[in-house]
Amino acid sequence: MGRTYQPHQLALATLGAVVFVLLPKPWAPAPPKHPSINASSPEEEKFVKEWLAKNSPAEEH
């Protein structure tokens, strides 16, 4: 492009670009806060879901 840039300007631009790419995005959807249920059968999964629904601390309000 024919224009010269100071080394500190290139370093700051590079650091800014890396930080922009690597930082988590605040507008991205949040991951689910509950762990997945790794049940060996559909009955076991149903039991675990019912137990969690009944004993959830969020419903004690």
mmCIF file of C-alpha atoms in Angstrom:
data_model
loop_
_atom_site.group_PDB
_atom_site.id
_atom_site.type_symbol
_atom_site.label_atom_id
_atom_site.label_comp_id
_atom_site.label_asym_id
_atom_site.label_seq_id
_atom_site.Cartn_x
_atom_site.Cartn_y
_atom_site.Cartn_z
ATOM 1 C CA MET A 1 0.000 0.000 0.000
ATOM 2 C CA GLY A 2 3.034 2.234 0.157
ATOM 3 C CA ARG A 3 2.405 3.584 3.651
ATOM 4 C CA THR A 4 4.810 3.014 6.500
ATOM 5 C CA TYR A 5 3.662 2.185 10.008
ATOM 6 C CA GLN A 6 5.567 2.421 13.240
ATOM 7 C CA PRO A 7 6.417 -0.921 14.890
ATOM 8 C CA HIS A 8 4.415 -0.074 18.009
ATOM 9 C CA GLN A 9 1.348 0.631 15.867
ATOM 10 C CA LEU A 10 1.669 -2.780 14.201
ATOM 11 C CA ALA A 11 2.136 -4.469 17.588
ATOM 12 C CA LEU A 12 -0.948 -2.782 19.061
ATOM 13 C CA ALA A 13 -3.031 -3.625 16.003
ATOM 14 C CA THR A 14 -1.906 -7.255 16.150
ATOM 15 C CA LEU A 15 -2.656 -7.542 19.883
ATOM 16 C CA GLY A 16 -6.049 -5.925 19.405
ATOM 17 C CA ALA A 17 -6.953 -8.303 16.598
ATOM 18 C CA VAL A 18 -5.883 -11.361 18.621
ATOM 19 C CA VAL A 19 -7.839 -10.244 21.688
ATOM 20 C CA PHE A 20 -10.917 -9.532 19.565
ATOM 21 C CA VAL A 21 -10.815 -13.009 18.033
ATOM 22 C CA LEU A 22 -10.048 -14.971 21.214
ATOM 23 C CA LEU A 23 -12.271 -13.315 23.822
ATOM 24 C CA PRO A 24 -15.690 -14.879 24.411
ATOM 25 C CA LYS A 25 -18.491 -12.986 22.776
ATOM 26 C CA PRO A 26 -21.055 -11.526 25.218
ATOM 27 C CA TRP A 27 -23.863 -11.774 22.666
ATOM 28 C CA ALA A 28 -23.372 -15.518 22.138
ATOM 29 C CA PRO A 29 -25.975 -17.791 23.729
ATOM 30 C CA ALA A 30 -24.960 -19.137 27.120
ATOM 31 C CA PRO A 31 -24.243 -22.845 27.393
ATOM 32 C CA PRO A 32 -26.751 -24.860 29.406
ATOM 33 C CA LYS A 33 -26.069 -24.760 33.144
ATOM 34 C CA HIS A 34 -27.103 -28.323 33.850
ATOM 35 C CA PRO A 35 -25.069 -31.430 33.035
ATOM 36 C CA SER A 36 -26.277 -33.886 30.455
ATOM 37 C CA ILE A 37 -28.060 -37.030 31.581
ATOM 38 C CA ASN A 38 -26.172 -40.098 30.397
ATOM 39 C CA ALA A 39 -28.811 -42.725 31.119
ATOM 40 C CA SER A 40 -28.503 -46.308 29.979
ATOM 41 C CA SER A 41 -32.237 -46.591 29.257
ATOM 42 C CA PRO A 42 -35.207 -44.307 28.542
ATOM 43 C CA GLU A 43 -36.812 -45.317 31.857
ATOM 44 C CA GLU A 44 -33.715 -44.245 33.773
ATOM 45 C CA GLU A 45 -33.613 -40.924 31.949
ATOM 46 C CA LYS A 46 -37.302 -40.332 32.718
ATOM 47 C CA PHE A 47 -36.729 -41.144 36.398
ATOM 48 C CA VAL A 48 -33.763 -38.757 36.640
ATOM 49 C CA LYS A 49 -35.684 -35.931 34.937
ATOM 50 C CA GLU A 50 -38.682 -36.398 37.228
ATOM 51 C CA TRP A 51 -36.449 -36.510 40.302
ATOM 52 C CA LEU A 52 -34.634 -33.341 39.244
ATOM 53 C CA ALA A 53 -37.930 -31.562 38.550
ATOM 54 C CA LYS A 54 -39.299 -32.550 41.957
ATOM 55 C CA ASN A 55 -36.133 -31.800 43.946
ATOM 56 C CA SER A 56 -34.915 -28.727 42.093
ATOM 57 C CA PRO A 57 -33.871 -25.907 44.440
ATOM 58 C CA ALA A 58 -35.294 -23.322 41.992
ATOM 59 C CA GLU A 59 -38.831 -24.502 42.742
ATOM 60 C CA GLU A 60 -38.519 -24.025 46.508
ATOM 61 C CA HIS A 61 -39.287 -20.288 46.326
#
